[in-house]
mmCIF file of C-alpha atoms in Angstrom:
data_model
loop_
_atom_site.group_PDB
_atom_site.id
_atom_site.type_symbol
_atom_site.label_atom_id
_atom_site.label_comp_id
_atom_site.label_asym_id
_atom_site.label_seq_id
_atom_site.Cartn_x
_atom_site.Cartn_y
_atom_site.Cartn_z
ATOM 1 C CA MET A 1 -8.108 -6.884 30.136
ATOM 2 C CA LEU A 2 -7.713 -6.381 26.420
ATOM 3 C CA LEU A 3 -5.744 -8.357 23.797
ATOM 4 C CA SER A 4 -4.177 -6.628 20.796
ATOM 5 C CA ALA A 5 -1.654 -7.853 18.270
ATOM 6 C CA GLY A 6 0.520 -6.891 15.333
ATOM 7 C CA ARG A 7 3.494 -9.214 15.007
ATOM 8 C CA SER A 8 3.604 -9.533 18.812
ATOM 9 C CA ILE A 9 0.672 -9.902 21.201
ATOM 10 C CA LYS A 10 0.016 -7.393 23.973
ATOM 11 C CA LEU A 11 -2.225 -7.887 26.979
ATOM 12 C CA TRP A 12 -3.470 -4.529 28.303
ATOM 13 C CA ASP A 13 -4.754 -3.573 31.734
ATOM 14 C CA LEU A 14 -7.741 -1.328 31.054
ATOM 15 C CA GLU A 15 -7.656 0.237 34.527
ATOM 16 C CA THR A 16 -4.043 1.437 34.342
ATOM 17 C CA LYS A 17 -4.023 1.649 30.491
ATOM 18 C CA GLU A 18 -0.626 -0.057 30.425
ATOM 19 C CA VAL A 19 0.729 -3.244 28.842
ATOM 20 C CA TYR A 20 0.402 -6.124 31.301
ATOM 21 C CA ARG A 21 2.212 -8.849 29.273
ATOM 22 C CA HIS A 22 4.054 -9.345 25.965
ATOM 23 C CA PHE A 23 3.809 -12.575 23.938
ATOM 24 C CA THR A 24 6.005 -13.260 20.878
ATOM 25 C CA GLY A 25 5.773 -16.353 18.701
ATOM 26 C CA HIS A 26 4.572 -15.413 15.208
ATOM 27 C CA ALA A 27 6.741 -14.314 12.288
ATOM 28 C CA THR A 28 3.855 -12.618 10.443
ATOM 29 C CA ALA A 29 0.934 -10.416 11.420
ATOM 30 C CA VAL A 30 -1.528 -11.981 13.866
ATOM 31 C CA SER A 31 -4.990 -12.503 12.317
ATOM 32 C CA THR A 32 -6.804 -14.545 15.008
ATOM 33 C CA LEU A 33 -6.960 -13.726 18.705
ATOM 34 C CA THR A 34 -9.488 -15.038 21.266
ATOM 35 C CA PHE A 35 -9.733 -16.276 24.861
ATOM 36 C CA ILE A 36 -10.285 -20.012 25.380
ATOM 37 C CA THR A 37 -11.074 -20.220 29.112
ATOM 38 C CA VAL A 38 -13.038 -18.025 31.505
ATOM 39 C CA ARG A 39 -11.660 -19.571 34.725
ATOM 40 C CA PRO A 40 -8.108 -20.778 35.521
ATOM 41 C CA PRO A 41 -7.486 -24.574 35.537
ATOM 42 C CA ASN A 42 -6.469 -24.532 39.225
ATOM 43 C CA GLU A 43 -9.601 -23.433 41.029
ATOM 44 C CA ASN A 44 -7.930 -23.630 44.460
ATOM 45 C CA GLN A 45 -5.815 -20.522 43.869
ATOM 46 C CA PRO A 46 -7.358 -17.057 44.156
ATOM 47 C CA PHE A 47 -8.384 -15.613 40.785
ATOM 48 C CA ASP A 48 -7.433 -12.023 39.967
ATOM 49 C CA GLY A 49 -9.394 -11.923 36.712
ATOM 50 C CA ILE A 50 -6.623 -12.805 34.247
ATOM 51 C CA THR A 51 -3.856 -14.991 35.707
ATOM 52 C CA GLY A 52 -4.118 -18.603 34.587
ATOM 53 C CA LEU A 53 -6.352 -17.993 31.583
ATOM 54 C CA TYR A 54 -5.613 -19.404 28.122
ATOM 55 C CA PHE A 55 -6.012 -17.662 24.774
ATOM 56 C CA LEU A 56 -5.529 -18.681 21.135
ATOM 57 C CA SER A 57 -3.633 -16.850 18.385
ATOM 58 C CA GLY A 58 -3.078 -17.432 14.663
ATOM 59 C CA ALA A 59 -1.069 -15.515 12.057
ATOM 60 C CA VAL A 60 -1.115 -14.883 8.318
ATOM 61 C CA HIS A 61 0.607 -17.590 6.202
ATOM 62 C CA ASP A 62 1.146 -19.662 9.376
ATOM 63 C CA ARG A 63 -0.091 -23.242 9.702
ATOM 64 C CA LEU A 64 0.174 -23.257 13.496
ATOM 65 C CA LEU A 65 -2.360 -21.990 16.024
ATOM 66 C CA ASN A 66 -0.670 -21.193 19.339
ATOM 67 C CA VAL A 67 -2.207 -21.414 22.797
ATOM 68 C CA TRP A 68 -0.838 -19.102 25.500
ATOM 69 C CA GLN A 69 -1.332 -19.017 29.256
ATOM 70 C CA VAL A 70 -1.150 -15.869 31.361
ATOM 71 C CA ARG A 71 1.136 -16.607 34.307
ATOM 72 C CA SER A 72 2.140 -14.484 37.246
ATOM 73 C CA ASP A 73 5.850 -15.379 37.083
ATOM 74 C CA ARG A 74 6.334 -13.529 33.724
ATOM 75 C CA LYS A 75 8.074 -16.552 32.140
ATOM 76 C CA GLU A 76 5.637 -17.162 29.282
ATOM 77 C CA LYS A 77 8.185 -16.790 26.482
ATOM 78 C CA ASN A 78 6.740 -19.617 24.386
ATOM 79 C CA ALA A 79 3.275 -20.965 23.675
ATOM 80 C CA VAL A 80 2.132 -23.764 25.970
ATOM 81 C CA MET A 81 0.772 -25.788 23.023
ATOM 82 C CA SER A 82 0.152 -25.557 19.282
ATOM 83 C CA PHE A 83 -2.397 -26.923 16.825
ATOM 84 C CA THR A 84 -1.131 -27.773 13.340
ATOM 85 C CA VAL A 85 -3.321 -27.608 10.210
ATOM 86 C CA THR A 86 -2.828 -28.264 6.484
ATOM 87 C CA ASP A 87 -2.959 -24.631 5.301
ATOM 88 C CA GLU A 88 -3.402 -21.059 6.490
ATOM 89 C CA PRO A 89 -6.466 -20.726 8.771
ATOM 90 C CA ILE A 90 -9.169 -18.432 7.422
ATOM 91 C CA HIS A 91 -11.913 -19.054 10.023
ATOM 92 C CA VAL A 92 -11.712 -20.262 13.616
ATOM 93 C CA ASP A 93 -14.458 -21.081 16.107
ATOM 94 C CA LEU A 94 -14.262 -22.746 19.532
ATOM 95 C CA THR A 95 -16.211 -23.697 22.633
ATOM 96 C CA ILE A 96 -14.974 -21.942 25.767
ATOM 97 C CA SER A 97 -13.911 -24.228 28.601
ATOM 98 C CA GLU A 98 -15.587 -23.343 31.900
ATOM 99 C CA SER A 99 -13.909 -25.976 34.088
ATOM 100 C CA LYS A 100 -10.667 -27.899 34.380
ATOM 101 C CA GLU A 101 -12.127 -31.210 33.155
ATOM 102 C CA GLU A 102 -14.052 -29.782 30.205
ATOM 103 C CA PRO A 103 -12.095 -30.036 26.926
ATOM 104 C CA VAL A 104 -11.844 -27.186 24.476
ATOM 105 C CA LYS A 105 -13.356 -27.922 21.061
ATOM 106 C CA LEU A 106 -11.817 -26.049 18.167
ATOM 107 C CA THR A 107 -12.878 -25.930 14.516
ATOM 108 C CA VAL A 108 -10.467 -24.466 11.943
ATOM 109 C CA VAL A 109 -11.292 -23.817 8.283
ATOM 110 C CA CYS A 110 -8.160 -23.633 6.118
ATOM 111 C CA ARG A 111 -7.526 -21.918 2.823
ATOM 112 C CA ASP A 112 -7.420 -25.279 1.019
ATOM 113 C CA GLY A 113 -11.121 -25.803 1.862
ATOM 114 C CA GLN A 114 -10.697 -28.427 4.600
ATOM 115 C CA LEU A 115 -12.160 -28.325 8.093
ATOM 116 C CA HIS A 116 -10.132 -29.559 11.081
ATOM 117 C CA LEU A 117 -11.604 -30.384 14.495
ATOM 118 C CA PHE A 118 -9.559 -30.392 17.709
ATOM 119 C CA GLU A 119 -10.560 -31.503 21.191
ATOM 120 C CA GLN A 120 -8.036 -30.935 23.965
ATOM 121 C CA VAL A 121 -8.032 -30.565 27.738
ATOM 122 C CA LEU A 122 -5.890 -27.588 28.769
ATOM 123 C CA ASN A 123 -3.575 -29.034 31.399
ATOM 124 C CA GLY A 124 -0.279 -27.224 30.942
ATOM 125 C CA TYR A 125 2.673 -27.342 28.576
ATOM 126 C CA CYS A 126 2.772 -29.621 25.506
ATOM 127 C CA LYS A 127 5.951 -29.855 23.410
ATOM 128 C CA LYS A 128 4.745 -31.387 20.136
ATOM 129 C CA PRO A 129 2.150 -29.679 17.927
ATOM 130 C CA LEU A 130 -1.239 -31.358 18.170
ATOM 131 C CA THR A 131 -2.922 -32.708 15.028
ATOM 132 C CA SER A 132 -6.638 -32.647 14.358
ATOM 133 C CA SER A 133 -8.846 -35.427 15.694
ATOM 134 C CA ARG A 134 -11.201 -35.164 12.721
ATOM 135 C CA THR A 135 -11.069 -33.706 9.218
ATOM 136 C CA ILE A 136 -14.128 -32.863 7.111
ATOM 137 C CA GLN A 137 -14.190 -32.261 3.366
ATOM 138 C CA ILE A 138 -17.002 -31.701 0.856
ATOM 139 C CA ALA A 139 -17.020 -32.969 -2.753
ATOM 140 C CA THR A 140 -19.435 -33.217 -5.649
ATOM 141 C CA PRO A 141 -20.817 -36.646 -6.672
ATOM 142 C CA GLY A 142 -19.560 -36.320 -10.276
ATOM 143 C CA GLU A 143 -21.440 -37.119 -13.458
ATOM 144 C CA GLY A 144 -21.043 -40.303 -15.480
ATOM 145 C CA VAL A 145 -18.938 -43.402 -14.849
ATOM 146 C CA ASP A 146 -15.471 -41.972 -15.497
ATOM 147 C CA SER A 147 -16.048 -38.551 -13.919
ATOM 148 C CA THR A 148 -13.966 -37.540 -10.911
ATOM 149 C CA PRO A 149 -15.599 -35.824 -7.899
ATOM 150 C CA LYS A 150 -14.533 -32.209 -7.480
ATOM 151 C CA PRO A 151 -13.805 -30.712 -4.057
ATOM 152 C CA VAL A 152 -16.116 -28.020 -2.748
ATOM 153 C CA PRO A 153 -14.345 -25.485 -0.502
ATOM 154 C CA ILE A 154 -15.609 -24.934 3.021
ATOM 155 C CA LEU A 155 -15.773 -21.195 3.723
ATOM 156 C CA ALA A 156 -16.618 -21.083 7.440
ATOM 157 C CA ALA A 157 -17.838 -23.243 10.322
ATOM 158 C CA ALA A 158 -19.261 -22.628 13.788
ATOM 159 C CA PHE A 159 -20.392 -24.731 16.748
ATOM 160 C CA CYS A 160 -24.081 -24.889 17.616
ATOM 161 C CA SER A 161 -25.372 -24.326 21.134
ATOM 162 C CA ASP A 162 -25.342 -28.072 21.895
ATOM 163 C CA LYS A 163 -21.564 -28.222 21.048
ATOM 164 C CA GLN A 164 -22.213 -31.449 19.111
ATOM 165 C CA SER A 165 -23.309 -29.967 15.781
ATOM 166 C CA LEU A 166 -21.683 -27.653 13.271
ATOM 167 C CA ILE A 167 -23.005 -24.981 10.939
ATOM 168 C CA LEU A 168 -21.061 -25.331 7.663
ATOM 169 C CA VAL A 169 -20.827 -22.659 4.987
ATOM 170 C CA TYR A 170 -19.473 -24.000 1.693
ATOM 171 C CA GLY A 171 -19.535 -23.494 -2.063
ATOM 172 C CA ASN A 172 -19.270 -20.134 -3.801
ATOM 173 C CA SER A 173 -18.708 -17.024 -1.705
ATOM 174 C CA LEU A 174 -21.219 -15.127 -3.869
ATOM 175 C CA GLN A 175 -23.931 -17.725 -3.294
ATOM 176 C CA PRO A 176 -22.903 -19.927 -0.336
ATOM 177 C CA VAL A 177 -24.745 -22.971 0.977
ATOM 178 C CA ILE A 178 -25.409 -23.190 4.737
ATOM 179 C CA GLU A 179 -26.001 -26.586 6.329
ATOM 180 C CA ARG A 180 -26.133 -28.017 9.835
ATOM 181 C CA VAL A 181 -24.096 -31.201 10.346
ATOM 182 C CA THR A 182 -24.181 -33.480 13.408
ATOM 183 C CA LEU A 183 -20.855 -34.979 14.548
ATOM 184 C CA ASN A 184 -22.009 -38.536 15.245
ATOM 185 C CA THR A 185 -19.089 -40.439 13.765
ATOM 186 C CA LEU A 186 -15.689 -41.417 15.158
ATOM 187 C CA GLU A 187 -13.893 -41.539 11.814
ATOM 188 C CA SER A 188 -10.819 -39.355 11.530
ATOM 189 C CA HIS A 189 -11.627 -38.266 7.988
ATOM 190 C CA THR A 190 -15.119 -37.536 6.655
ATOM 191 C CA CYS A 191 -16.037 -36.566 3.106
ATOM 192 C CA LEU A 192 -19.536 -35.175 2.588
ATOM 193 C CA VAL A 193 -20.961 -35.573 -0.920
ATOM 194 C CA ARG A 194 -23.101 -32.632 -1.959
ATOM 195 C CA ASP A 195 -24.476 -31.685 -5.391
ATOM 196 C CA VAL A 196 -23.995 -27.920 -5.465
ATOM 197 C CA GLN A 197 -23.877 -27.395 -9.241
ATOM 198 C CA LYS A 198 -27.572 -26.612 -9.546
ATOM 199 C CA THR A 199 -27.547 -24.439 -6.439
ATOM 200 C CA LEU A 200 -24.561 -22.370 -7.528
ATOM 201 C CA ALA A 201 -25.577 -21.982 -11.187
ATOM 202 C CA LEU A 202 -26.026 -18.318 -12.040
ATOM 203 C CA LYS A 203 -28.846 -17.307 -14.374
ATOM 204 C CA THR A 204 -26.796 -15.493 -16.976
ATOM 205 C CA GLU A 205 -29.613 -15.257 -19.507
ATOM 206 C CA MET A 206 -31.748 -13.141 -17.184
ATOM 207 C CA ALA A 207 -28.789 -10.912 -16.409
ATOM 208 C CA VAL A 208 -28.100 -10.303 -20.108
ATOM 209 C CA THR A 209 -31.705 -9.449 -20.936
ATOM 210 C CA LYS A 210 -31.760 -6.732 -18.270
ATOM 211 C CA VAL A 211 -28.947 -4.764 -19.932
ATOM 212 C CA LYS A 212 -30.302 -1.785 -21.849
ATOM 213 C CA THR A 213 -28.231 0.643 -23.928
ATOM 214 C CA PRO A 214 -29.308 4.285 -23.581
ATOM 215 C CA ILE A 215 -30.269 6.116 -26.765
ATOM 216 C CA VAL A 216 -28.437 9.435 -27.142
ATOM 217 C CA ASN A 217 -28.060 11.947 -29.934
ATOM 218 C CA SER A 218 -24.899 12.701 -31.880
ATOM 219 C CA GLU A 219 -24.154 15.947 -30.004
ATOM 220 C CA ALA A 220 -23.659 14.277 -26.627
ATOM 221 C CA ARG A 221 -20.156 14.009 -25.182
ATOM 222 C CA MET A 222 -19.022 11.475 -22.578
ATOM 223 C CA LEU A 223 -16.134 12.099 -20.161
ATOM 224 C CA ILE A 224 -14.070 9.016 -19.332
ATOM 225 C CA PRO A 225 -11.694 8.485 -16.376
ATOM 226 C CA GLY A 226 -8.119 9.592 -16.867
ATOM 227 C CA ILE A 227 -6.574 12.919 -17.743
ATOM 228 C CA PRO A 228 -9.118 15.766 -17.388
ATOM 229 C CA GLY A 229 -10.483 16.921 -20.707
ATOM 230 C CA HIS A 230 -10.254 13.558 -22.479
ATOM 231 C CA SER A 231 -13.521 12.692 -24.132
ATOM 232 C CA ALA A 232 -14.891 9.985 -26.351
ATOM 233 C CA ALA A 233 -17.726 10.199 -28.771
ATOM 234 C CA ILE A 234 -20.930 8.302 -28.087
ATOM 235 C CA ARG A 235 -22.578 6.471 -30.905
ATOM 236 C CA SER A 236 -25.830 7.965 -31.978
ATOM 237 C CA SER A 237 -28.931 5.941 -32.658
ATOM 238 C CA SER A 238 -28.267 6.098 -36.411
ATOM 239 C CA CYS A 239 -24.775 4.626 -35.964
ATOM 240 C CA ARG A 240 -26.204 1.869 -33.797
ATOM 241 C CA GLU A 241 -28.727 0.992 -36.500
ATOM 242 C CA LYS A 242 -25.901 0.738 -39.034
ATOM 243 C CA VAL A 243 -24.008 -1.679 -36.794
ATOM 244 C CA GLU A 244 -27.117 -3.794 -36.269
ATOM 245 C CA ASN A 245 -27.753 -3.906 -40.006
ATOM 246 C CA LYS A 246 -24.134 -4.924 -40.603
ATOM 247 C CA ARG A 247 -24.496 -7.897 -38.262
ATOM 248 C CA LYS A 248 -27.440 -9.338 -40.157
ATOM 249 C CA PRO A 249 -26.387 -12.452 -42.078
ATOM 250 C CA CYS A 250 -28.529 -11.564 -45.085
ATOM 251 C CA GLY A 251 -26.839 -8.188 -45.618
ATOM 252 C CA LYS A 252 -23.780 -7.499 -47.744
ATOM 253 C CA GLU A 253 -20.405 -7.629 -45.981
ATOM 254 C CA GLU A 254 -18.996 -4.145 -45.445
ATOM 255 C CA SER A 255 -15.435 -3.046 -46.093
ATOM 256 C CA ILE A 256 -12.835 -2.317 -43.415
ATOM 257 C CA GLU A 257 -13.220 1.414 -44.039
ATOM 258 C CA ASP A 258 -16.949 1.232 -43.351
ATOM 259 C CA ARG A 259 -16.365 -0.830 -40.228
ATOM 260 C CA LEU A 260 -13.890 1.709 -38.844
ATOM 261 C CA GLY A 261 -16.347 4.461 -39.608
ATOM 262 C CA ALA A 262 -19.075 2.586 -37.755
ATOM 263 C CA MET A 263 -16.835 2.166 -34.736
ATOM 264 C CA ASP A 264 -16.637 5.988 -34.481
ATOM 265 C CA ILE A 265 -13.167 5.990 -32.900
ATOM 266 C CA ASP A 266 -12.192 9.458 -34.114
ATOM 267 C CA VAL A 267 -11.387 11.867 -31.324
ATOM 268 C CA MET A 268 -13.666 14.887 -31.182
ATOM 269 C CA LYS A 269 -12.068 18.045 -32.374
ATOM 270 C CA ILE A 270 -11.662 20.967 -30.024
ATOM 271 C CA LYS A 271 -14.269 23.561 -30.856
ATOM 272 C CA SER A 272 -13.470 27.092 -29.773
ATOM 273 C CA PRO A 273 -15.918 29.999 -30.193
ATOM 274 C CA SER A 274 -14.890 32.477 -32.902
ATOM 275 C CA GLY A 275 -11.441 30.909 -33.265
ATOM 276 C CA GLY A 276 -10.366 31.828 -29.731
ATOM 277 C CA LEU A 277 -8.124 29.984 -27.312
ATOM 278 C CA PRO A 278 -9.013 26.443 -26.173
ATOM 279 C CA GLN A 279 -10.725 25.888 -22.840
ATOM 280 C CA THR A 280 -8.766 25.397 -19.636
ATOM 281 C CA ASP A 281 -9.432 21.648 -19.533
ATOM 282 C CA ASN A 282 -7.913 21.365 -23.021
ATOM 283 C CA PHE A 283 -4.917 23.392 -21.811
ATOM 284 C CA ALA A 284 -4.363 20.770 -19.086
ATOM 285 C CA VAL A 285 -4.455 17.961 -21.646
ATOM 286 C CA LEU A 286 -2.048 19.792 -23.950
ATOM 287 C CA LEU A 287 0.291 20.534 -21.067
ATOM 288 C CA VAL A 288 0.441 16.875 -20.005
ATOM 289 C CA GLN A 289 0.993 15.766 -23.598
ATOM 290 C CA GLY A 290 3.764 18.308 -24.042
ATOM 291 C CA LEU A 291 5.506 17.191 -20.843
ATOM 292 C CA GLU A 292 5.298 13.511 -21.800
ATOM 293 C CA SER A 293 6.518 14.040 -25.369
ATOM 294 C CA ASN A 294 8.862 16.925 -24.506
ATOM 295 C CA ASP A 295 7.402 18.919 -27.404
ATOM 296 C CA PRO A 296 8.585 22.584 -27.167
ATOM 297 C CA GLU A 297 5.869 23.801 -29.528
ATOM 298 C CA ILE A 298 3.054 22.518 -27.321
ATOM 299 C CA LEU A 299 4.753 23.728 -24.138
ATOM 300 C CA ASN A 300 5.319 27.221 -25.555
ATOM 301 C CA LYS A 301 1.694 27.448 -26.593
ATOM 302 C CA VAL A 302 0.437 26.586 -23.098
ATOM 303 C CA LEU A 303 3.042 28.339 -20.941
ATOM 304 C CA GLN A 304 2.613 31.670 -22.799
ATOM 305 C CA VAL A 305 -0.838 32.115 -21.271
ATOM 306 C CA LYS A 306 -0.871 35.282 -19.115
ATOM 307 C CA LYS A 307 -4.335 35.181 -17.555
ATOM 308 C CA GLU A 308 -4.146 34.252 -13.861
ATOM 309 C CA VAL A 309 -7.526 32.500 -13.913
ATOM 310 C CA ALA A 310 -6.531 30.304 -16.857
ATOM 311 C CA ILE A 311 -3.194 29.435 -15.233
ATOM 312 C CA LYS A 312 -4.840 28.443 -11.936
ATOM 313 C CA LYS A 313 -7.502 26.286 -13.598
ATOM 314 C CA THR A 314 -4.940 24.575 -15.829
ATOM 315 C CA VAL A 315 -2.641 23.777 -12.880
ATOM 316 C CA ALA A 316 -5.567 22.524 -10.808
ATOM 317 C CA ARG A 317 -6.665 20.080 -13.542
ATOM 318 C CA ILE A 318 -3.340 18.416 -14.301
ATOM 319 C CA PRO A 319 -2.769 14.997 -12.673
ATOM 320 C CA VAL A 320 -0.360 14.766 -9.751
ATOM 321 C CA HIS A 321 2.183 12.691 -11.680
ATOM 322 C CA ALA A 322 2.769 15.707 -13.960
ATOM 323 C CA VAL A 323 3.545 18.177 -11.142
ATOM 324 C CA ILE A 324 7.269 17.375 -10.785
ATOM 325 C CA PRO A 325 7.944 17.319 -14.579
ATOM 326 C CA LEU A 326 6.159 20.682 -14.860
ATOM 327 C CA LEU A 327 8.345 22.179 -12.113
ATOM 328 C CA HIS A 328 11.468 20.876 -13.870
ATOM 329 C CA GLU A 329 10.349 22.498 -17.137
ATOM 330 C CA LEU A 330 9.592 25.781 -15.360
ATOM 331 C CA THR A 331 13.033 25.690 -13.692
ATOM 332 C CA LYS A 332 14.761 25.416 -17.079
ATOM 333 C CA ARG A 333 12.750 28.336 -18.437
ATOM 334 C CA LEU A 334 13.482 30.480 -15.369
ATOM 335 C CA GLN A 335 17.164 30.394 -16.306
ATOM 336 C CA GLY A 336 16.450 31.916 -19.740
ATOM 337 C CA HIS A 337 15.413 35.407 -20.809
ATOM 338 C CA PRO A 338 14.213 37.747 -18.005
ATOM 339 C CA TYR A 339 10.900 38.329 -19.798
ATOM 340 C CA CYS A 340 10.312 34.567 -19.963
ATOM 341 C CA ALA A 341 11.330 34.210 -16.321
ATOM 342 C CA SER A 342 8.754 36.752 -15.187
ATOM 343 C CA GLN A 343 6.084 34.744 -16.994
ATOM 344 C CA MET A 344 7.238 31.426 -15.494
ATOM 345 C CA VAL A 345 7.048 32.828 -11.947
ATOM 346 C CA ARG A 346 3.253 32.933 -12.249
ATOM 347 C CA TRP A 347 3.172 29.239 -13.118
ATOM 348 C CA VAL A 348 5.576 28.326 -10.294
ATOM 349 C CA LYS A 349 3.474 30.231 -7.781
ATOM 350 C CA SER A 350 0.274 28.554 -8.924
ATOM 351 C CA VAL A 351 1.824 25.052 -8.869
ATOM 352 C CA LEU A 352 3.294 25.445 -5.377
ATOM 353 C CA THR A 353 0.067 26.828 -3.895
ATOM 354 C CA THR A 354 -2.293 24.366 -5.601
ATOM 355 C CA HIS A 355 -0.275 21.153 -5.131
ATOM 356 C CA ALA A 356 1.394 21.962 -1.800
ATOM 357 C CA SER A 357 -0.290 19.034 -0.031
ATOM 358 C CA TYR A 358 0.952 16.551 -2.662
ATOM 359 C CA LEU A 359 4.497 17.955 -2.693
ATOM 360 C CA SER A 360 4.718 17.705 1.096
ATOM 361 C CA THR A 361 4.180 13.922 0.893
ATOM 362 C CA LEU A 362 7.154 13.263 -1.411
ATOM 363 C CA PRO A 363 10.145 11.821 0.504
ATOM 364 C CA ASN A 364 12.754 12.988 -2.041
ATOM 365 C CA LEU A 365 11.365 16.463 -2.645
ATOM 366 C CA VAL A 366 14.556 18.337 -1.688
ATOM 367 C CA PRO A 367 16.868 16.755 -4.308
ATOM 368 C CA GLN A 368 14.161 16.978 -6.989
ATOM 369 C CA LEU A 369 13.534 20.702 -6.457
ATOM 370 C CA GLY A 370 17.056 21.620 -5.385
ATOM 371 C CA MET A 371 17.789 23.535 -8.611
ATOM 372 C CA LEU A 372 14.585 25.569 -8.291
ATOM 373 C CA TYR A 373 15.351 26.410 -4.661
ATOM 374 C CA GLN A 374 18.911 27.555 -5.469
ATOM 375 C CA LEU A 375 17.656 29.635 -8.383
ATOM 376 C CA MET A 376 15.099 31.399 -6.194
ATOM 377 C CA GLU A 377 17.689 32.011 -3.476
ATOM 378 C CA SER A 378 20.128 33.588 -5.949
ATOM 379 C CA ARG A 379 17.403 35.911 -7.260
ATOM 380 C CA VAL A 380 16.283 36.952 -3.781
ATOM 381 C CA LYS A 381 19.820 37.744 -2.594
ATOM 382 C CA THR A 382 20.170 40.581 -5.143
ATOM 383 C CA LEU A 383 16.739 42.015 -4.310
ATOM 384 C CA GLN A 384 17.966 44.090 -1.349
ATOM 385 C CA LYS A 385 20.893 45.581 -3.312
ATOM 386 C CA LEU A 386 18.649 46.428 -6.244
ATOM 387 C CA SER A 387 16.175 48.118 -3.895
ATOM 388 C CA ARG A 388 18.920 50.299 -2.462
ATOM 389 C CA LEU A 389 20.168 51.208 -5.949
ATOM 390 C CA HIS A 390 16.638 52.037 -7.025
ATOM 391 C CA GLY A 391 16.221 54.334 -4.033
ATOM 392 C CA LYS A 392 19.483 56.195 -4.688
ATOM 393 C CA LEU A 393 18.675 56.683 -8.370
ATOM 394 C CA TYR A 394 15.220 57.953 -7.455
ATOM 395 C CA LEU A 395 16.727 60.534 -5.075
ATOM 396 C CA LEU A 396 19.205 61.715 -7.709
ATOM 397 C CA ILE A 397 16.540 62.096 -10.376
ATOM 398 C CA THR A 398 14.024 63.910 -8.198
ATOM 399 C CA GLN A 399 16.490 66.476 -6.743
#
C-alpha cells in the first residue's frame, strides 16, 4: 500500500495500481503523512495487510493533526481522533505502536518554537481533539537583574531508540544546537534554560578580513544581469587609490564634483570601429529602450537594418517581455508603405521563429496578435490573384 496526498489523501493498492480508499478532512495541502501502527488493534481478526491500521496526517496552516483508520466497511468519512497544537506543525516524529496495549508517543514541533508531546492508546473513535500531555520550551537565562529571558525556537525533535529520550534541535537554523533530553518529569510544562548566545555568535571579523577586491585595469568591462548589452565600468587601481586617499581623516575634503568623478558612474560609450554601425547587443538595448519610451527615432534606426544575421542576433538578445510590444510595433509598420512592409516582414519572421516557445505559453496570445493575423490573412488572399495576373501579363509580353 502507498499513501499520497494533495488536499485529499489517497491510499493506493500497489498490486492493482488503483486507489483503495479516499480520505478528506483538510482544507489546505497535506504536509505530513505517516503510518502509526503496523498491526490492527483487534488481533483476533484476520489481517489482510492494511485493514485496521492507523495513520497520521497534518496540513499547511492547520493546527490539528488527524488520525485515520482504514476500515473494510468504507465508512471512514471523518478522522477517528485529532491532536491539537498551538501553531502549524513543522516537524513530527512518533513511535509506532506494535500492539493494542502499547500507546503511541507523538512529538510535534510547531512554528512558534514549542514542542508538544502526546501519548495515546489507539482504541477507536474520539470526538474531542486531544491536547498535549507535555509541552517543552527553551529560553535564554538573560543577563543582569532586570533582563527578560528570550525564547529559543525548537527546530526539530525525534525519539531515541529507548522511547524515553528526545533529540532536540534548537537555536539558529544556520548553526543549530543538538542535545539529548531525558523525559523524567511529570510536569505538563517544562522550560529548559540554555545559554546559546556564545554558541550562535558568528565571527564577522574573520569573514570581513577574507574579502579581497580584485585589481583590474581601466580597459576592463563588466557585464551585469539585466538587458543584454548593459555594462558598467570597473574602477581601476588608480581610482581605488583616490577613494582610499579621500577617506583619510588627515586629507583635505573633496568637492561633490570630485566625489562623483571618483564613483565612476558614467556609462561607457559605444565604440564602433571606423564609425560603423553598433554591435548587435547594442541594437538589442536600443530596441528595448525605443519600445519602452516609444521613441520613433530609435525604432527607425534599429528596424531599418537589412542584414539577416544582424536581425536574428538582435531578436535573440531581446528579453521576453519585449516580444509582444515589438510585434505590436511591427504590425503598425506593416500597414504603412509597401517598401516598409517588406522590411518589417523580415523582423516578424525572425521574432516568430526565435520566440515561438515563449509565445506558445501565453494564454491570451490570440487577442494580442489578432491584428497581425488578420493583416497576414488579407495579404495572402490576394497572392493567388496576383500570381494569375502575373502569368497572363508574362504570356502577353512574350508572345
